[in-house]
Amino acid sequence: MDLLTKPNIADPDGFYQELIDSQRDMTEEAAELMNCKLVLILANHVGDRGVLREAISRARGSSTED
Amino acid sequence: MLKTYKFPKFEYRPSPEQSGAVPNRHAVVVVGAGPIGLTAALEFASRGISAVVLDDNDTVSVGSRALAYAKRSLEVWDRLGCADRVVEKGVSWKVGKVFFRNELRYQFDLLPETDHKMPAMINLQQYYLEESLIEEIGRQPLVDVRWKHKVVGLKQANDHVVLSVETPDGEFSLTADWVVACDGANSDVREMVGAKFSGQAFQDRFLIADVVMKAGFPPERWFWFDPPFHRNQSALLHRQASDVWRIDFQLGQDADPDEERKPERVIPRIRAMLGDEHNFELEWVSIYQFACRRIDDFRYGRVLFAGDSAHQVSPFGGRGANTGVQDIDNLGWKLRLIIDGEAPIGLIDSYNEERGVAADDNLLNSTRSTDFITPKSATSRRYRDAVLELAANNEFARPLLNSGRLSRPTPYVNSSLNTPDEDVFDSRLAPGTNCEDAPIRRNAEEAWLLNQLGNGFVVLTFGVSPDLETIAHGLVKASILVVGRDIEDCRGILCARYDGRPGTTYLIRPDQYVAARWRQFDADNIRKALARAIRCCRG
Ligand SMILES: Cc1cc2nc3c(=O)[nH]c(=O)nc-3n(C[C@H](O)[C@H](O)[C@H](O)COP(=O)(O)OP(=O)(O)OC[C@H]3O[C@@H](n4cnc5c(N)ncnc54)[C@H](O)[C@@H]3O)c2cc1C
């Protein structure tokens, strides 16, 4: 399986708002902890080490853009 | 002075060879009488090789140091005849609990599987372990331990080594066909051969304290991340023998070791942890920093390294002493075959090959645990805390939680001594893996599989009796053990663990590792695999 890089989220604006809203009343500290939890939860959902590796390297900025 | 323990003093005894009066060439000289050197001496003796052990001191380990011994080490000591005493004196445990702040976050059981002769782990102060080994050595005429003998020089020749040894009566030299250097993390011998010892040193300081107390806590490993009694750091509690408890506190990078070791600093820390209701006395306190590093090659000519002289790991996971015992387990039979001319000298290179892989595996595990326990940045700490918080209600996060991965033998998956599988098995005992124990019956008596394997190669075969007693390659013989004829799998556990069906055949090395396995008994295949396992190319 390859990392999906084409748009895959239905209602992108709605999702983005939901993400931001979820942290609106949090301190910076709490929001950062939540981000870490979110990464771990999603990473477990993906599971596939190859996909995770690709995602990590893309997030680091070390892989080529589309 | 410890309150619960009196250090024995072993007498320095001059030997006749010190005056040069008698010839002094020895098959094997072991440098260092720590747990690994002592195990080595017993290992060689069990294989009929006499060994001289030189140690610069005259007592056992000062301070309890290594404390947790894993099943595989106990199985090795069982083969050497001294596991019973160690197990009896030690505290068996298998449950580990991990707390975050003041809540239990995770609990593990090391050996949910029963039906092994040896327990998953026992805790025992290092000095008791050494004493048991020394006691056993007392029964071994083939071992000669010489206290107050410090190795100060070493010269390699083609087929021997000359050691310069300093004693209270001055210096003398001694010749050995092989030297096994078990002289610990600061190995002088390593320096003498010019070996490299490299890796990573960690900045965090730890306080280790042994305290004497009568407490009703169960014999479990308790690990705290960021506990209320020791904010932002980790702590560990373990029970040892004689009502002695081991407590570890992470102190951070800036701690002043001279201040931190003072009782007036140590006692309040422990009181905060245990609560006021427990009375305790300090037994031993040490402040230390650790490193994860290994030697570049386990063999330098005729000098072989084992134990801390070859590798040093962080204490999380109790890997230090356990992996050293496995070095010796791996080395003993190889050196025996070479010394007796039954295998080519090239077999010895498989020692570095196999134990090098194990050292890398230990270093990797130990470095990963260290990174989890002592995060190096604010973000990695946040990830760590996220795992700990999630672990309470999310099963998926528990495997990520790392408070030390406890020592397990590293399989030699790609070893050149293995004959790779061609048949399909539903058993994890692939070539390069150590055999699992199982309850069996022999001559109508309850017994254990590992105790039936003896000291040499064994062909373990299920169901079908071949009309052969042994299979040989050159001088090396493998004895044949038939399940259903010689031993009885009374409860079906052996067959289940080995996926044993009629015809299933394992070739087992003298260190109880699987060399090869097949679905059919085929003497030719077995002979070839045996040749491969001793590096005889003419198979
Ligand atoms: C403070 C401390 C705490 C530790 N805590 C733990 C723990 O909690 N858990 C754990 O698993 N491990 C722990 N360890 C590590 C554990 O003690 C070692 O892994 C184990 O002792 C290794 O055994 P060894 O026989 O290889 O070396 P050692 O036990 O170090 O023995 C080496 C021996 O060689 C002798 N020697 C040295 N140089 C010479 C020479 N030139 N000539 C002759 N003899 C010589 C020494 O006197 C010594 O007897 C700790 C170590 C230390 C120092």
XYZ file of C-alpha atoms in Angstrom, chain B residues 12-507:
496
model
C 45.385 -15.749 48.079
C 47.304 -18.972 47.507
C 50.575 -18.935 45.636
C 50.879 -21.665 43.012
C 54.069 -23.622 42.306
C 54.280 -22.176 38.816
C 54.844 -18.688 40.218
C 58.404 -19.636 41.056
C 58.891 -21.025 37.576
C 59.421 -24.516 39.020
C 56.751 -26.242 36.946
C 55.655 -25.862 33.333
C 52.679 -23.605 33.073
C 50.824 -23.914 29.822
C 47.049 -24.006 30.279
C 44.283 -24.830 27.824
C 42.082 -21.967 29.010
C 42.705 -19.024 31.297
C 39.695 -16.954 32.322
C 40.418 -13.381 33.430
C 37.914 -12.105 36.013
C 35.809 -13.940 38.585
C 32.599 -11.947 38.185
C 29.393 -13.772 37.289
C 30.537 -14.305 33.722
C 34.066 -15.545 34.454
C 32.711 -17.922 37.092
C 30.054 -19.217 34.710
C 32.764 -19.680 32.085
C 34.876 -21.769 34.443
C 31.911 -24.036 35.213
C 31.041 -24.247 31.543
C 34.544 -25.382 30.569
C 34.700 -27.851 33.450
C 31.344 -29.326 32.414
C 32.916 -30.017 29.042
C 36.013 -31.618 30.511
C 38.347 -28.662 30.012
C 40.384 -27.425 32.934
C 40.423 -23.691 33.452
C 42.454 -21.302 35.562
C 40.549 -18.212 36.716
C 42.520 -15.091 37.649
C 40.894 -12.313 39.654
C 42.526 -9.178 40.988
C 40.277 -9.106 44.060
C 39.536 -11.568 46.862
C 35.792 -11.347 47.385
C 32.475 -11.248 45.519
C 30.818 -8.220 43.925
C 30.758 -5.270 46.286
C 27.176 -4.037 46.247
C 24.307 -5.987 44.830
C 24.610 -4.648 41.227
C 22.953 -7.084 38.783
C 19.708 -8.328 40.219
C 17.373 -9.918 37.697
C 18.258 -13.231 36.085
C 16.106 -14.507 33.256
C 14.916 -17.994 32.445
C 17.622 -18.634 29.851
C 20.448 -17.862 32.308
C 18.795 -20.143 34.844
C 18.619 -22.896 32.227
C 22.331 -22.499 31.547
C 23.145 -22.658 35.268
C 20.866 -25.689 35.509
C 22.983 -27.411 32.869
C 26.008 -26.461 34.988
C 24.449 -27.879 38.151
C 23.820 -24.769 40.239
C 20.434 -23.340 39.260
C 18.570 -24.910 42.171
C 20.456 -22.929 44.774
C 20.087 -19.699 42.824
C 16.354 -20.199 42.330
C 15.815 -21.211 45.926
C 17.664 -18.203 47.298
C 16.184 -15.782 44.775
C 12.770 -14.196 44.549
C 10.735 -15.485 41.611
C 8.531 -12.969 39.880
C 6.706 -12.518 36.638
C 4.304 -9.627 37.038
C 5.432 -6.113 36.193
C 3.339 -3.025 36.875
C 3.779 0.377 35.320
C 2.445 3.499 37.006
C 2.081 6.957 35.516
C 1.893 9.673 38.205
C -0.103 7.694 40.769
C -2.187 5.462 38.544
C -1.565 1.943 37.388
C -1.341 2.138 33.617
C -0.245 -1.261 32.499
C 0.565 -4.683 33.827
C 2.454 -7.502 32.155
C 3.081 -11.151 32.856
C 6.436 -12.406 31.649
C 5.541 -16.020 31.279
C 1.844 -16.617 31.007
C 2.871 -20.016 29.620
C 3.429 -22.579 32.378
C 5.277 -25.891 32.117
C 8.844 -24.636 32.078
C 11.239 -25.961 34.680
C 12.774 -22.549 35.325
C 10.829 -19.435 36.356
C 10.646 -16.408 34.038
C 12.813 -14.240 36.269
C 14.351 -14.307 39.664
C 15.828 -11.442 41.611
C 18.991 -12.028 43.552
C 21.818 -9.807 44.697
C 24.910 -10.307 42.562
C 27.028 -11.324 45.571
C 24.684 -14.252 46.345
C 24.821 -15.370 42.737
C 28.611 -15.254 42.724
C 28.711 -17.149 45.993
C 26.564 -19.945 44.537
C 28.817 -20.181 41.506
C 31.944 -20.236 43.677
C 30.395 -22.942 45.844
C 29.761 -25.073 42.757
C 33.305 -24.432 41.545
C 34.498 -25.855 44.850
C 33.149 -29.198 43.655
C 34.940 -28.984 40.321
C 38.493 -30.287 40.353
C 38.985 -28.902 36.846
C 38.684 -25.277 37.986
C 41.482 -23.429 39.725
C 40.482 -19.942 40.929
C 43.390 -17.725 41.925
C 42.509 -14.625 43.926
C 44.727 -11.542 44.054
C 46.057 -12.280 40.591
C 45.899 -9.212 38.389
C 46.620 -9.473 34.686
C 48.991 -6.624 33.838
C 50.359 -7.629 30.455
C 49.539 -9.747 27.443
C 51.473 -10.992 24.440
C 49.843 -12.860 21.573
C 51.651 -15.561 19.647
C 50.327 -17.656 16.815
C 48.873 -20.428 18.922
C 49.028 -19.121 22.475
C 48.977 -16.070 24.721
C 51.454 -15.120 27.419
C 49.943 -13.246 30.361
C 51.873 -11.241 32.923
C 50.238 -11.592 36.303
C 50.808 -9.510 39.424
C 50.379 -11.145 42.823
C 51.244 -10.239 46.422
C 54.423 -12.273 45.784
C 55.373 -10.333 42.693
C 54.895 -10.848 39.000
C 55.033 -14.051 36.975
C 53.984 -15.117 33.533
C 51.614 -17.778 32.431
C 50.886 -19.296 29.028
C 47.413 -20.122 27.732
C 46.150 -21.661 24.512
C 43.051 -19.506 24.891
C 42.223 -16.545 27.096
C 38.622 -15.702 27.912
C 38.482 -12.092 29.067
C 35.642 -11.595 31.557
C 37.248 -8.655 33.304
C 34.256 -6.364 33.198
C 33.308 -3.040 31.636
C 36.681 -1.435 32.279
C 38.493 -4.454 30.873
C 42.269 -4.189 31.032
C 42.593 -7.038 28.557
C 40.526 -5.112 26.026
C 42.976 -2.257 26.365
C 45.921 -4.638 25.981
C 44.715 -6.047 22.657
C 43.805 -2.567 21.397
C 40.124 -3.300 20.810
C 37.624 -0.504 20.270
C 34.706 -0.146 22.676
C 32.223 2.313 21.288
C 28.604 3.390 21.545
C 26.548 5.929 23.386
C 27.006 7.326 26.886
C 23.931 8.688 28.668
C 23.981 11.847 30.745
C 21.235 11.023 33.224
C 22.353 9.978 36.674
C 20.619 7.263 38.645
C 20.545 6.522 42.322
C 20.441 2.827 43.184
C 19.737 1.922 46.759
C 19.287 -1.400 48.441
C 17.207 -1.127 51.590
C 16.354 -3.687 54.237
C 12.708 -3.742 55.174
C 9.914 -6.087 56.124
C 7.175 -5.148 53.701
C 4.137 -6.904 52.403
C 4.459 -5.755 48.783
C 4.107 -8.662 46.370
C 7.230 -9.820 44.478
C 6.581 -7.753 41.360
C 8.472 -5.184 39.362
C 6.960 -1.732 39.927
C 7.979 1.068 37.638
C 6.799 4.671 37.974
C 6.893 7.417 35.409
C 6.685 10.857 36.975
C 5.398 9.664 40.376
C 4.089 12.166 42.936
C 6.978 11.261 45.266
C 9.631 11.965 42.625
C 8.245 14.429 40.120
C 9.382 14.423 36.500
C 11.647 11.418 36.905
C 11.243 7.661 37.003
C 11.523 5.184 39.861
C 11.711 1.416 40.187
C 11.084 -1.019 43.024
C 12.182 -4.646 43.029
C 12.324 -7.252 45.736
C 15.529 -9.216 46.346
C 16.496 -11.981 48.761
C 16.742 -11.583 52.562
C 14.170 -8.741 52.808
C 16.362 -6.481 50.724
C 14.616 -4.216 48.223
C 16.203 -2.488 45.261
C 15.103 1.055 44.575
C 16.207 3.062 41.534
C 15.642 6.787 41.162
C 16.354 8.694 38.007
C 18.058 11.918 39.100
C 18.466 13.796 35.839
C 21.585 15.207 34.253
C 22.493 17.897 36.748
C 22.510 15.823 39.928
C 25.642 16.050 42.044
C 26.745 12.473 42.720
C 28.631 13.277 45.933
C 25.616 15.046 47.424
C 23.077 12.510 46.219
C 24.782 9.536 47.771
C 24.608 11.023 51.295
C 22.120 9.206 53.545
C 20.487 12.507 54.502
C 19.552 12.954 50.813
C 18.718 9.330 50.096
C 16.538 8.531 53.103
C 13.910 11.266 52.527
C 13.560 10.201 48.900
C 12.841 6.634 49.931
C 10.546 7.700 52.746
C 8.522 9.753 50.254
C 8.204 6.675 48.061
C 7.356 4.078 50.681
C 5.334 6.205 53.081
C 5.991 6.661 56.789
C 4.615 3.300 57.822
C 7.581 1.326 56.495
C 10.742 1.130 58.527
C 13.817 0.529 56.463
C 17.564 0.674 56.711
C 19.982 1.565 53.949
C 22.081 -1.352 52.816
C 23.979 -0.016 49.818
C 23.850 3.157 47.761
C 25.424 3.945 44.447
C 25.094 6.767 41.917
C 25.776 5.841 38.393
C 25.574 6.838 34.767
C 25.363 4.256 32.102
C 26.485 3.624 28.599
C 25.414 1.381 25.767
C 28.478 0.189 23.902
C 30.179 -2.902 22.532
C 33.528 -4.199 21.450
C 34.256 -4.213 17.718
C 35.181 -7.911 17.630
C 34.597 -10.592 20.302
C 37.802 -12.324 19.208
C 41.339 -10.980 19.040
C 43.529 -13.883 18.001
C 43.481 -16.256 20.931
C 41.678 -13.837 23.234
C 37.880 -14.068 23.449
C 35.720 -11.457 25.185
C 32.561 -12.217 27.141
C 30.261 -10.292 29.471
C 30.715 -6.607 30.267
C 34.187 -6.568 28.720
C 32.423 -7.113 25.385
C 29.253 -5.075 25.872
C 27.656 -2.694 28.289
C 23.948 -1.908 28.377
C 21.614 0.249 30.431
C 20.119 -1.527 33.441
C 16.533 -1.392 32.144
C 15.674 -4.923 31.240
C 18.317 -6.697 33.315
C 20.349 -7.473 30.257
C 23.870 -6.978 31.588
C 24.568 -10.229 33.336
C 22.030 -12.291 31.387
C 23.557 -11.623 28.018
C 27.019 -12.386 29.382
C 25.858 -15.815 30.530
C 24.637 -16.442 27.000
C 28.035 -15.457 25.612
C 29.512 -18.304 27.604
C 26.720 -20.687 26.623
C 27.633 -19.987 23.009
C 31.385 -20.160 23.482
C 31.819 -23.288 25.617
C 30.999 -26.047 23.155
C 32.799 -24.348 20.285
C 36.022 -24.020 22.207
C 35.707 -27.620 23.417
C 35.442 -28.955 19.864
C 38.391 -26.849 18.733
C 40.603 -27.739 21.695
C 39.928 -31.442 21.168
C 40.575 -31.137 17.447
C 37.032 -32.148 16.509
C 36.151 -28.938 14.689
C 38.250 -26.542 12.619
C 39.501 -23.426 14.365
C 37.284 -21.377 12.057
C 34.302 -22.420 14.185
C 35.410 -19.822 16.715
C 34.552 -17.005 14.323
C 30.900 -17.955 14.647
C 31.194 -16.793 18.261
C 31.650 -13.199 17.160
C 29.077 -13.663 14.423
C 26.332 -14.934 16.745
C 27.081 -12.990 19.891
C 27.750 -9.806 17.931
C 24.182 -9.984 16.624
C 22.945 -10.553 20.172
C 24.972 -7.591 21.477
C 23.503 -5.341 18.787
C 20.021 -6.539 19.664
C 20.598 -5.851 23.353
C 22.032 -2.425 22.648
C 19.101 -1.569 20.425
C 16.555 -2.657 23.023
C 18.395 -0.986 25.816
C 18.826 2.286 23.897
C 15.142 2.345 22.957
C 14.056 1.818 26.567
C 16.421 4.546 27.673
C 14.972 6.971 25.139
C 11.484 6.227 26.408
C 12.383 6.491 30.090
C 14.610 9.550 29.783
C 13.239 11.553 26.819
C 15.801 13.932 25.370
C 13.472 16.732 24.205
C 10.185 18.328 25.229
C 8.465 16.769 22.243
C 9.713 13.260 22.846
C 8.599 13.630 26.422
C 5.159 14.670 25.195
C 4.939 11.580 23.011
C 6.009 9.488 25.976
C 3.315 11.049 28.171
C 0.755 10.597 25.398
C 1.521 6.867 25.319
C 1.257 6.665 29.091
C -2.071 8.496 29.161
C -3.540 6.488 26.313
C -2.383 3.186 27.801
C -5.015 3.377 30.546
C -7.990 2.878 28.237
C -6.485 2.073 24.845
C -5.112 -1.376 24.318
C -3.214 -0.291 21.212
C -0.941 2.039 23.213
C 0.274 -0.607 25.666
C 2.830 -2.246 23.386
C 4.375 1.199 22.806
C 4.948 1.687 26.513
C 8.564 0.854 27.281
C 9.796 0.643 30.861
C 12.540 -1.794 29.864
C 12.169 -4.837 27.656
C 13.261 -7.713 29.804
C 16.100 -9.897 28.678
C 15.247 -12.679 26.275
C 17.746 -14.677 24.277
C 18.366 -13.252 20.820
C 17.819 -15.909 18.155
C 20.693 -16.367 15.691
C 18.276 -16.166 12.781
C 20.832 -15.730 10.013
C 23.736 -17.618 11.523
C 26.017 -19.398 9.089
C 25.797 -22.466 11.356
C 22.068 -22.858 10.656
C 20.593 -25.054 7.960
C 17.598 -23.012 6.813
C 14.114 -24.537 6.917
C 12.805 -26.209 3.799
C 9.715 -27.656 5.403
C 6.839 -25.779 6.984
C 6.436 -25.742 10.766
C 3.875 -24.341 13.119
C 6.452 -23.696 15.838
C 8.645 -20.715 16.591
C 11.684 -22.946 17.083
C 13.337 -22.114 13.771
C 17.054 -22.779 13.269
C 19.044 -20.382 15.467
C 16.452 -20.373 18.282
C 17.036 -21.788 21.757
C 14.995 -24.873 22.554
C 11.938 -24.487 24.710
C 11.636 -26.668 27.734
C 8.699 -29.051 28.178
C 7.592 -31.547 30.814
C 8.163 -35.164 29.765
C 8.468 -38.615 31.349
C 11.580 -40.745 31.224
C 11.687 -44.244 32.713
C 8.227 -43.589 34.109
C 9.432 -40.509 36.009
C 8.534 -36.874 35.572
C 11.382 -34.940 33.977
C 12.163 -31.956 31.738
C 13.222 -31.950 28.123
C 16.225 -29.627 28.507
C 17.702 -31.919 31.163
C 17.713 -34.765 28.614
C 19.862 -32.944 26.071
C 23.191 -33.540 27.781
C 26.394 -31.910 26.627
C 26.648 -32.761 22.944
C 24.646 -32.529 19.745
C 21.254 -34.217 19.914
C 18.881 -35.411 17.228
C 15.389 -35.098 18.677
C 12.939 -37.068 16.607
C 9.243 -37.711 17.039
C 7.424 -41.003 16.737
C 9.623 -43.028 14.438
C 12.647 -44.924 15.823
C 15.591 -44.945 13.438
C 17.833 -48.004 13.773
C 20.794 -45.827 14.657
C 22.245 -44.881 18.044
C 24.218 -41.862 16.879
C 24.958 -39.853 13.775
C 28.506 -38.640 13.296
C 30.464 -36.226 11.211
C 34.145 -36.971 11.673
C 34.702 -37.119 15.407
C 31.565 -35.204 16.313
C 28.648 -37.378 17.326
C 25.015 -36.502 17.767
C 23.030 -38.802 20.018
C 19.494 -39.693 19.045
C 16.579 -39.012 21.360
C 13.278 -40.464 20.241
C 10.007 -39.088 21.584
C 7.864 -42.162 22.141
C 10.832 -44.445 22.782
C 13.371 -42.695 25.075
C 11.096 -40.016 26.415
C 7.357 -39.737 26.622
C 5.384 -36.629 25.815
C 2.840 -37.419 28.494
C 0.887 -34.172 28.233
C 1.332 -33.294 24.574
C 3.191 -30.075 25.436
C 6.439 -31.119 23.751
C 4.659 -31.951 20.487
C 2.762 -28.685 20.626
C 5.872 -26.557 21.221
C 7.923 -28.322 18.534
C 5.051 -29.061 16.145
C 6.188 -32.653 16.487
C 4.496 -35.096 14.107
C 5.683 -38.578 13.153
C 9.045 -38.046 11.446
C 9.658 -34.483 12.682
C 13.359 -34.203 13.489
C 15.425 -31.450 15.133
C 19.200 -31.208 15.215
